[in-house]
Amino acid sequence: MPDLGSAYDPQKIEEKWQKRWAEARVFESEADPSKSKYYVLEMLPYPSGTLHMGHMRNYTIGDVVARVKRMRGFNVMHPMGWDAFGLPAENAAIKNNTHPREWTNKNIAEFQRALRRFGFSYDWRREISTCEPEYYRWNQWFFLRMLERGLAYRKKSRVNWCPKCCTVLANEQVVNGGYCWRHEDTLVESREIEQWFLKTTAYADQLLDDLKQLEGGWPERVILMQRNWIGKSQGAKVKFVVADVAGAEPIEVLTTRIDTIYGATAVILAPGHPLLPKLLEGSPARAEADAKLAKMHQASVKTEDLATMEKEGLFTGRYAVNPFSGEKIPIWVGNFVLMEYGTGAIMAVPAHDQRDLEFCRKYGLPVRVVVEPLEGEPLIEEKMTAAFDEHHQGKLVNSGPYNGLSPEQAIAKMATFAEQKGFGRAETIFRLKDWGISRQRYWGTPIPVVYCLKDGMVAVPDKDLPVLLPPNPKLTGMGESPLASTPEFVNTTCPKCGGPARRETDTMDTFVDSSWYFYRYCDPHNDKGPYDSAKAAYWFPIDQYIGGITHAILHLLYSRFWCKVMRDLGLIKHNEPAARLFTQGMVQKGGVAMSKSRGNVVGAEDMAQKYGADTGRLYTLFAAPPEKDLEWSEESIEGSWRFLNRVYRLVERHAGGVRGQKNGSIDAATATAREKTLLRKVHQTLRRVTQDFETRWHFNSAIALIMELTNVIYLQEPLEKAVRPEVRGEVLELLTLMLAPMTPHLAEELWEMLGHTGGLWKASWPAFDEALTREDEVEIPVQVNGRLRGRVKAAVGTGGDEVEKQAQADSMIAPHLAGKSIVKRIFVPDKLLNLVVA
RNA sequence: GCCCGGGUGGCGGAAUGGCAGACGCUGAGGACUUAAAAUCCUCCGGGGAUUUUUCCUCAUGUGGGUUCGACUCCCACCCCGGGCACCA
């Protein structure tokens, strides 16, 4: 630590106050309906090794909020726990030949120590760890409730498969656009396997509609991202009859643009479409089909890869009949059409959809314009390189009886017509899919289901929960999933008939753990249920949830889904888990997010070792406003360290002279000029800092204001000469209180130095004195034609006429007015005068 | 590719329709000191004029627009970041 010749010793102070807080149980709270509650929560961390700056930033913001709310008199719940299941523990276990539990617990211990070191005000009695049976038992319990209600089901679904590892890969393990992370020469294949899903789509409408309830409390962009993710649109399903293939079912396509159906020049099927074998039977395309289809199947399952890969197609040799025009159009297979989405078949309208255009250009299929722009150049089919898809500014052409209609009108009419004729109908389409929760991994919650030869799939009864993970798995990262290769886990008896049965060997996605953990905090040791409803009713909804923008969609959407399911189970009454959400920006290094794989992680504890927790906390808050990304640089932390030393020396110097002096109402009328300057500055600062804490959370500018205040006090030194002790006391106490939420250890120490024995944790947030904030005189900038030409001084509240008179008399401004007449005057009292001259 | 953000001095950032660059870092100068560190004080966007005091002008990714007035609002473009359903 740099020696600044000061007595400020953060290591000593921080240890001292952390001990006192713990002894006084300052951060522990209980549900108490007679008190107004405040539930502030930061997203629980995955304990991945060391606490890095992203965590540190998240928890500092949350801690400031928790401490401010305590000072405001709320009964604050501020818990912390561990998202302890997941892939990295399993990878580490494979690599180091340890048990995932060992690795995880070691990391948790390290994380916990680091968090305690920073003085975050958690109620540690509520700590949870999602990998403990007492927690994951309730994941299983919820799963069974969803199974009973048809919200959990199995279906075939595609996974990434490495033929060398003979195992399922996570998307993260697919690298370089489709290769295995451990075998970089091996292309990942996609395989279909039977997997468990939760029916998020059953709540699609509610998930969308209830976003309205979150307006004002959640960032607009998060609401927007969720809305787009759910992706509700009005579309239609239309059946195309297959020509010349006996017994072939019609192909049902899904489209949001039925109005463009006269422009369809092909029908394109997903490579896995069930009708495909029948179409290819006896077709000239038969010969080349197998190889091509196999290649299409080999693609990664990542959306981003699907969206950017080269479009590949295969002509089936068959034709379909457009039910509107009667036209025969070719049936193709396309690698960009997904079986999982819609009906697994689309109609290609190249003139009005970019992907279709690219596909048709590649394979020489015709382009036909059926919507002309209302304004501008008409479209030329042969030359189009960009599809015209702006349906708000077009009218239909080449569309038989629908010519001249707007796309909106045509969509409605054509859907009705299709329905009347029985070959189609209007349909609401969601982009949202059901949530695939199956993982072929060890380190997760076992899915509580068994398969019996006689009774088929049987749910594990509640009384047999939890289904425990086997203690000694064989973890190799190769071959079948770890649970499947553990006979003592797999082999069991059927709960119904008692005969031999096999356990389900998939574990649950870790997003299950994080979807409801915040309810468990209310009642962390309940062994009768996930939590007590009365306790949840008191604490919920979360008043302020704080976490990374990176969780804007998945975690928050799954949590919202889980909340609605729990409501329908009768556990709670509210619709949404978090009333307010704050998304902090990322901490970056070298322009990208910190991550272990990039090797650019900056540990938070080093900072506390060097400068103390308070300097670290302050600097994290000062470096940028919390919602913005922050490029990490340690160079300027010295400034925060110097500032805290400045404050410490200031209070140290004057504490003796003010101790025991009554502070209370200060008579402004008898105050000296220097006293007035100080009192005005401190109350103005308090007003703005209060606003920043309450509304904008721009802690960086709040700190800047407090720094400015400190500079002003320094310039008034020596204070004891012209400033009465009670004024000095008032100024220093307010300074201390304003810092308290951000640098709590230092503030406690200063508070004690100023003569308070009770502990600052009992103090309230101070109120500013409006009368003391008032300025006597202001400087008003004067513009001529919008350009700054000078400034005039005037008493607060001076009228426009008077200010204009002064401006005209001002030697700087007058030349710009000479010989011209004022045609307009814009006057903002105490702020600005703009004279428009001609 | 799709969805969502961001772009202001050497650097982090302030100003959300009203004096662009608060506050801090870095740098320069001064005071204190035998000296250094620490501390305290002053200066610090570019160009030009006046060289004491100021004034003019350019400047908030690029190009347009709205307005008395735009970092702020609108349109188009460029660049950077995040998410894209098995990382969490």
Coordinates of C-alpha atoms in Angstrom, one line a residue, chain A residues 359-690:
Chain A
F359 CA -31.6 -19.5 -51.8
C360 CA -33.4 -18.9 -55.0
R361 CA -30.5 -17.0 -56.6
K362 CA -28.1 -19.8 -55.7
Y363 CA -30.3 -22.4 -57.3
G364 CA -31.6 -20.4 -60.2
L365 CA -35.2 -20.3 -59.1
P366 CA -37.4 -17.5 -60.4
V367 CA -38.1 -14.3 -58.5
R368 CA -41.6 -12.9 -58.7
V369 CA -42.6 -9.5 -57.3
V370 CA -46.1 -9.5 -55.8
V371 CA -45.8 -6.4 -53.6
E372 CA -44.8 -3.1 -55.2
P373 CA -43.4 -0.2 -53.2
L374 CA -45.9 2.7 -52.9
E375 CA -43.1 5.2 -53.5
G376 CA -39.9 5.1 -55.4
E377 CA -38.6 2.9 -58.2
P378 CA -40.5 -0.2 -59.2
L379 CA -38.7 -3.5 -58.4
I380 CA -36.9 -5.3 -61.2
E381 CA -37.1 -9.0 -60.7
E382 CA -33.9 -9.9 -62.6
K383 CA -31.8 -7.4 -60.7
M384 CA -33.0 -7.6 -57.1
T385 CA -30.3 -8.3 -54.6
A386 CA -32.3 -7.2 -51.5
A387 CA -35.8 -8.5 -50.8
F388 CA -38.5 -5.9 -50.5
D389 CA -40.0 -6.8 -47.1
E390 CA -41.5 -3.5 -45.9
H391 CA -45.1 -4.5 -45.8
H392 CA -46.2 -1.2 -44.4
Q393 CA -45.4 0.6 -47.7
G394 CA -46.6 -1.6 -50.5
K395 CA -49.5 -2.8 -52.5
L396 CA -50.2 -6.2 -54.1
V397 CA -49.6 -7.0 -57.8
N398 CA -49.6 -10.2 -59.8
S399 CA -51.9 -11.6 -57.1
G400 CA -55.1 -12.3 -59.0
P401 CA -58.2 -11.0 -57.1
Y402 CA -56.0 -9.4 -54.4
N403 CA -54.3 -6.9 -56.6
G404 CA -54.2 -3.4 -55.2
L405 CA -54.7 -4.4 -51.6
S406 CA -52.3 -3.4 -48.8
P407 CA -50.4 -6.4 -47.3
E408 CA -52.4 -6.0 -44.1
Q409 CA -55.7 -6.2 -45.9
A410 CA -54.5 -9.1 -48.0
I411 CA -53.2 -11.1 -45.0
A412 CA -56.7 -11.0 -43.4
K413 CA -58.6 -11.7 -46.6
M414 CA -56.4 -14.5 -47.7
A415 CA -56.4 -16.3 -44.4
T416 CA -60.2 -16.1 -44.3
F417 CA -60.4 -17.5 -47.8
A418 CA -58.0 -20.3 -47.0
E419 CA -60.0 -21.2 -44.0
Q420 CA -63.3 -21.2 -45.9
K421 CA -61.8 -23.5 -48.6
G422 CA -60.3 -25.8 -45.9
F423 CA -56.6 -25.6 -47.0
G424 CA -55.4 -23.2 -44.3
R425 CA -56.1 -21.0 -41.3
A426 CA -54.8 -17.9 -39.5
E427 CA -52.5 -18.8 -36.6
T428 CA -50.7 -17.0 -33.9
I429 CA -47.0 -17.8 -34.1
F430 CA -44.5 -17.6 -31.2
R431 CA -40.8 -17.7 -31.7
L432 CA -40.5 -18.9 -28.1
K433 CA -39.7 -22.6 -27.8
D434 CA -40.2 -25.0 -25.0
W435 CA -37.3 -25.2 -22.6
G436 CA -35.1 -28.2 -23.1
I437 CA -33.8 -29.1 -19.7
S438 CA -32.1 -32.5 -20.3
R439 CA -28.4 -32.6 -19.9
Q440 CA -26.3 -35.7 -20.3
R441 CA -24.0 -34.7 -17.4
Y442 CA -23.2 -35.6 -13.9
W443 CA -23.1 -32.3 -12.0
G444 CA -26.7 -31.3 -12.0
T445 CA -30.1 -32.3 -10.5
P446 CA -31.2 -35.9 -11.4
I447 CA -34.5 -35.9 -13.2
P448 CA -36.8 -38.0 -10.8
V449 CA -38.3 -40.5 -13.1
V450 CA -37.8 -44.2 -13.6
Y451 CA -38.5 -46.5 -16.5
C452 CA -40.2 -49.8 -15.7
L453 CA -40.6 -52.7 -18.2
K454 CA -44.1 -53.2 -17.0
D455 CA -45.4 -49.7 -16.1
G456 CA -43.3 -47.6 -18.5
M457 CA -42.3 -44.2 -17.3
V458 CA -43.1 -43.7 -13.6
A459 CA -42.5 -40.6 -11.5
V460 CA -40.5 -41.0 -8.4
P461 CA -43.0 -40.4 -5.5
D462 CA -42.4 -37.3 -3.3
K463 CA -41.6 -39.3 -0.3
D464 CA -38.5 -40.8 -2.1
L465 CA -37.0 -37.4 -2.9
P466 CA -34.4 -36.4 -3.3
V467 CA -33.0 -38.7 -5.9
L468 CA -29.4 -38.3 -4.9
L469 CA -26.5 -38.1 -7.2
P470 CA -24.3 -41.2 -6.9
P471 CA -21.3 -40.2 -4.7
N472 CA -18.6 -41.8 -6.9
P473 CA -19.2 -41.3 -10.6
K474 CA -16.8 -42.2 -13.3
L475 CA -16.1 -39.0 -15.1
T476 CA -14.2 -39.2 -18.3
G477 CA -15.9 -36.8 -20.7
M478 CA -16.2 -39.7 -23.1
G479 CA -19.0 -42.1 -24.0
E480 CA -22.4 -42.3 -22.5
S481 CA -23.4 -39.8 -19.8
P482 CA -21.9 -40.3 -16.3
L483 CA -25.1 -41.4 -14.6
A484 CA -25.9 -43.9 -17.3
S485 CA -22.6 -45.6 -16.7
T486 CA -23.1 -45.9 -12.9
P487 CA -25.1 -49.1 -12.4
E488 CA -25.8 -48.5 -8.8
F489 CA -27.6 -45.3 -9.8
V490 CA -29.4 -46.7 -12.9
N491 CA -30.7 -49.9 -11.5
T492 CA -33.6 -49.4 -9.2
T493 CA -37.1 -50.7 -8.5
C494 CA -40.4 -49.5 -9.9
P495 CA -42.3 -47.4 -7.3
K496 CA -45.5 -48.9 -8.7
C497 CA -44.9 -52.6 -9.1
G498 CA -41.6 -53.1 -7.2
G499 CA -40.1 -54.8 -10.3
P500 CA -36.8 -53.9 -11.8
A501 CA -36.6 -50.5 -13.4
R502 CA -34.0 -48.0 -14.8
R503 CA -33.6 -44.5 -13.6
E504 CA -33.6 -41.5 -15.9
T505 CA -30.0 -40.6 -16.4
D506 CA -30.3 -37.0 -17.6
T507 CA -29.8 -34.2 -15.2
M508 CA -31.4 -30.8 -15.3
D509 CA -30.1 -27.6 -16.9
T510 CA -28.6 -25.3 -14.3
F511 CA -31.1 -22.6 -15.3
V512 CA -33.6 -24.6 -13.3
D513 CA -31.6 -23.9 -10.1
S514 CA -31.5 -20.2 -10.8
S515 CA -35.2 -19.9 -11.7
W516 CA -36.5 -20.0 -8.2
Y517 CA -33.5 -19.7 -5.8
F518 CA -34.6 -16.3 -4.6
Y519 CA -37.7 -17.9 -3.1
R520 CA -35.6 -20.3 -1.1
Y521 CA -33.8 -17.4 0.6
C522 CA -37.0 -16.5 2.4
D523 CA -36.9 -19.9 4.1
P524 CA -33.6 -21.6 3.3
H525 CA -33.9 -24.6 5.6
N526 CA -37.5 -25.7 5.1
D527 CA -37.7 -29.5 4.7
K528 CA -41.5 -29.6 4.2
G529 CA -41.6 -27.6 1.0
P530 CA -39.5 -25.3 -1.2
Y531 CA -40.5 -22.4 1.1
D532 CA -43.2 -21.2 3.3
S533 CA -45.8 -19.3 1.4
A534 CA -46.4 -16.7 4.1
K535 CA -42.8 -15.8 4.2
A536 CA -42.7 -15.5 0.4
A537 CA -45.8 -13.3 0.6
Y538 CA -44.1 -10.9 2.9
W539 CA -40.8 -10.6 1.0
F540 CA -42.0 -10.9 -2.6
P541 CA -41.8 -9.5 -5.1
I542 CA -38.1 -8.7 -5.1
D543 CA -37.9 -4.9 -4.8
Q544 CA -34.7 -4.6 -6.6
Y545 CA -33.0 -7.3 -8.6
I546 CA -29.5 -6.5 -9.9
G547 CA -27.4 -8.4 -12.4
G548 CA -25.6 -8.5 -15.7
I549 CA -27.2 -7.4 -18.9
T550 CA -25.9 -10.7 -20.2
H551 CA -28.9 -12.4 -18.4
A552 CA -31.4 -10.2 -20.0
I553 CA -33.2 -13.0 -21.8
L554 CA -32.7 -16.6 -20.6
H555 CA -32.4 -16.5 -16.8
L556 CA -35.0 -13.8 -16.5
L557 CA -37.4 -15.4 -18.8
Y558 CA -37.1 -18.8 -17.1
S559 CA -37.5 -17.1 -13.7
R560 CA -40.7 -15.4 -14.9
F561 CA -42.0 -18.7 -16.2
W562 CA -41.2 -20.5 -12.9
C563 CA -43.0 -17.8 -11.0
K564 CA -46.2 -18.3 -13.0
V565 CA -46.1 -22.0 -12.5
M566 CA -45.6 -21.6 -8.8
R567 CA -48.6 -19.2 -8.8
D568 CA -50.7 -21.8 -10.5
L569 CA -49.6 -24.3 -7.9
G570 CA -51.0 -22.0 -5.3
L571 CA -47.6 -21.3 -3.6
I572 CA -47.7 -17.6 -4.3
K573 CA -50.1 -15.0 -5.5
H574 CA -48.0 -12.6 -7.5
N575 CA -47.4 -12.8 -11.3
E576 CA -43.8 -11.5 -11.5
P577 CA -40.9 -12.3 -9.3
A578 CA -39.0 -8.9 -9.5
A579 CA -40.7 -5.5 -9.4
R580 CA -37.5 -3.7 -10.4
L581 CA -34.6 -4.9 -12.3
F582 CA -31.3 -3.1 -12.8
T583 CA -28.9 -4.4 -15.4
Q584 CA -25.3 -3.4 -14.8
G585 CA -22.9 -3.1 -17.7
M586 CA -20.1 -5.6 -18.1
V587 CA -16.6 -5.2 -16.9
Q588 CA -14.3 -5.5 -19.9
K589 CA -10.6 -5.9 -20.4
G590 CA -9.2 -5.1 -23.8
G591 CA -12.6 -4.3 -25.1
V592 CA -14.2 -7.7 -24.4
A593 CA -16.0 -9.3 -21.5
M594 CA -13.7 -10.9 -18.8
S595 CA -13.8 -14.6 -19.1
K596 CA -11.6 -17.5 -18.1
S597 CA -11.2 -18.8 -21.6
R598 CA -9.9 -15.4 -22.8
G599 CA -7.6 -15.3 -19.8
N600 CA -8.3 -11.6 -19.1
V601 CA -9.9 -12.0 -15.7
V602 CA -8.9 -9.5 -13.1
G603 CA -9.3 -10.7 -9.5
A604 CA -11.0 -8.4 -7.0
E605 CA -9.2 -9.4 -3.9
D606 CA -5.8 -8.0 -5.0
M607 CA -7.3 -4.6 -4.9
A608 CA -8.6 -5.1 -1.4
Q609 CA -5.2 -6.3 -0.3
K610 CA -3.5 -3.3 -1.7
Y611 CA -5.8 -0.4 -0.9
G612 CA -8.5 -1.9 1.3
A613 CA -12.1 -2.8 0.5
D614 CA -13.5 0.7 0.8
T615 CA -11.1 2.1 -1.9
G616 CA -12.0 -0.8 -4.1
R617 CA -15.7 -0.3 -3.6
L618 CA -15.4 3.4 -4.2
Y619 CA -13.3 3.0 -7.3
T620 CA -15.7 0.5 -8.8
L621 CA -18.5 2.9 -8.4
F622 CA -16.6 5.9 -9.6
A623 CA -15.2 4.4 -12.8
A624 CA -18.4 4.5 -14.7
P625 CA -22.2 4.7 -14.3
P626 CA -23.3 1.2 -13.3
E627 CA -25.5 0.4 -16.3
K628 CA -22.6 1.1 -18.7
D629 CA -19.8 -1.3 -19.7
L630 CA -16.6 -0.5 -17.9
E631 CA -13.2 -1.0 -19.4
W632 CA -11.1 -2.1 -16.5
S633 CA -7.9 -0.1 -15.8
E634 CA -6.3 0.0 -12.4
E635 CA -4.2 3.1 -13.1
S636 CA -6.7 5.6 -11.7
I637 CA -7.5 3.8 -8.5
E638 CA -4.9 5.9 -6.8
G639 CA -7.4 8.8 -7.1
S640 CA -10.0 7.1 -5.0
W641 CA -7.4 6.0 -2.4
R642 CA -6.1 9.6 -2.2
F643 CA -9.6 10.9 -1.8
L644 CA -10.4 8.6 1.1
N645 CA -7.2 9.7 2.8
R646 CA -8.1 13.3 2.3
V647 CA -11.5 12.7 4.0
Y648 CA -9.8 10.8 6.8
R649 CA -7.3 13.5 7.5
L650 CA -10.0 16.2 7.4
V651 CA -12.1 14.4 10.0
E652 CA -9.1 13.4 12.1
R653 CA -7.9 17.1 12.2
H654 CA -11.3 18.5 13.3
A655 CA -12.9 15.7 15.2
G656 CA -11.5 16.9 18.6
G657 CA -12.9 20.4 18.1
V658 CA -16.4 19.3 17.2
R659 CA -16.9 16.3 19.4
G660 CA -19.8 16.8 21.9
Q661 CA -20.9 20.0 20.1
K662 CA -24.6 19.9 19.7
N663 CA -25.6 19.8 16.0
G664 CA -29.1 20.6 15.1
S665 CA -30.7 23.7 13.7
I666 CA -28.1 26.1 12.5
D667 CA -29.1 29.7 12.3
A668 CA -28.3 30.8 8.8
A669 CA -28.9 34.4 9.6
T670 CA -26.0 34.7 11.9
A671 CA -23.7 32.6 9.8
T672 CA -20.4 34.1 8.5
A673 CA -19.7 34.2 4.7
R674 CA -17.4 31.1 5.0
E675 CA -20.0 29.3 7.0
K676 CA -22.6 30.1 4.4
T677 CA -20.4 28.8 1.7
L678 CA -19.8 25.6 3.5
L679 CA -23.4 25.0 4.5
R680 CA -24.7 25.8 1.1
K681 CA -22.2 23.5 -0.6
V682 CA -22.8 20.6 1.8
H683 CA -26.6 20.8 1.6
Q684 CA -26.5 21.2 -2.2
T685 CA -24.3 18.2 -2.4
L686 CA -26.7 16.2 -0.1
R687 CA -29.6 17.2 -2.2
R688 CA -28.0 15.9 -5.4
V689 CA -26.4 12.8 -3.9
T690 CA -29.8 11.9 -2.4

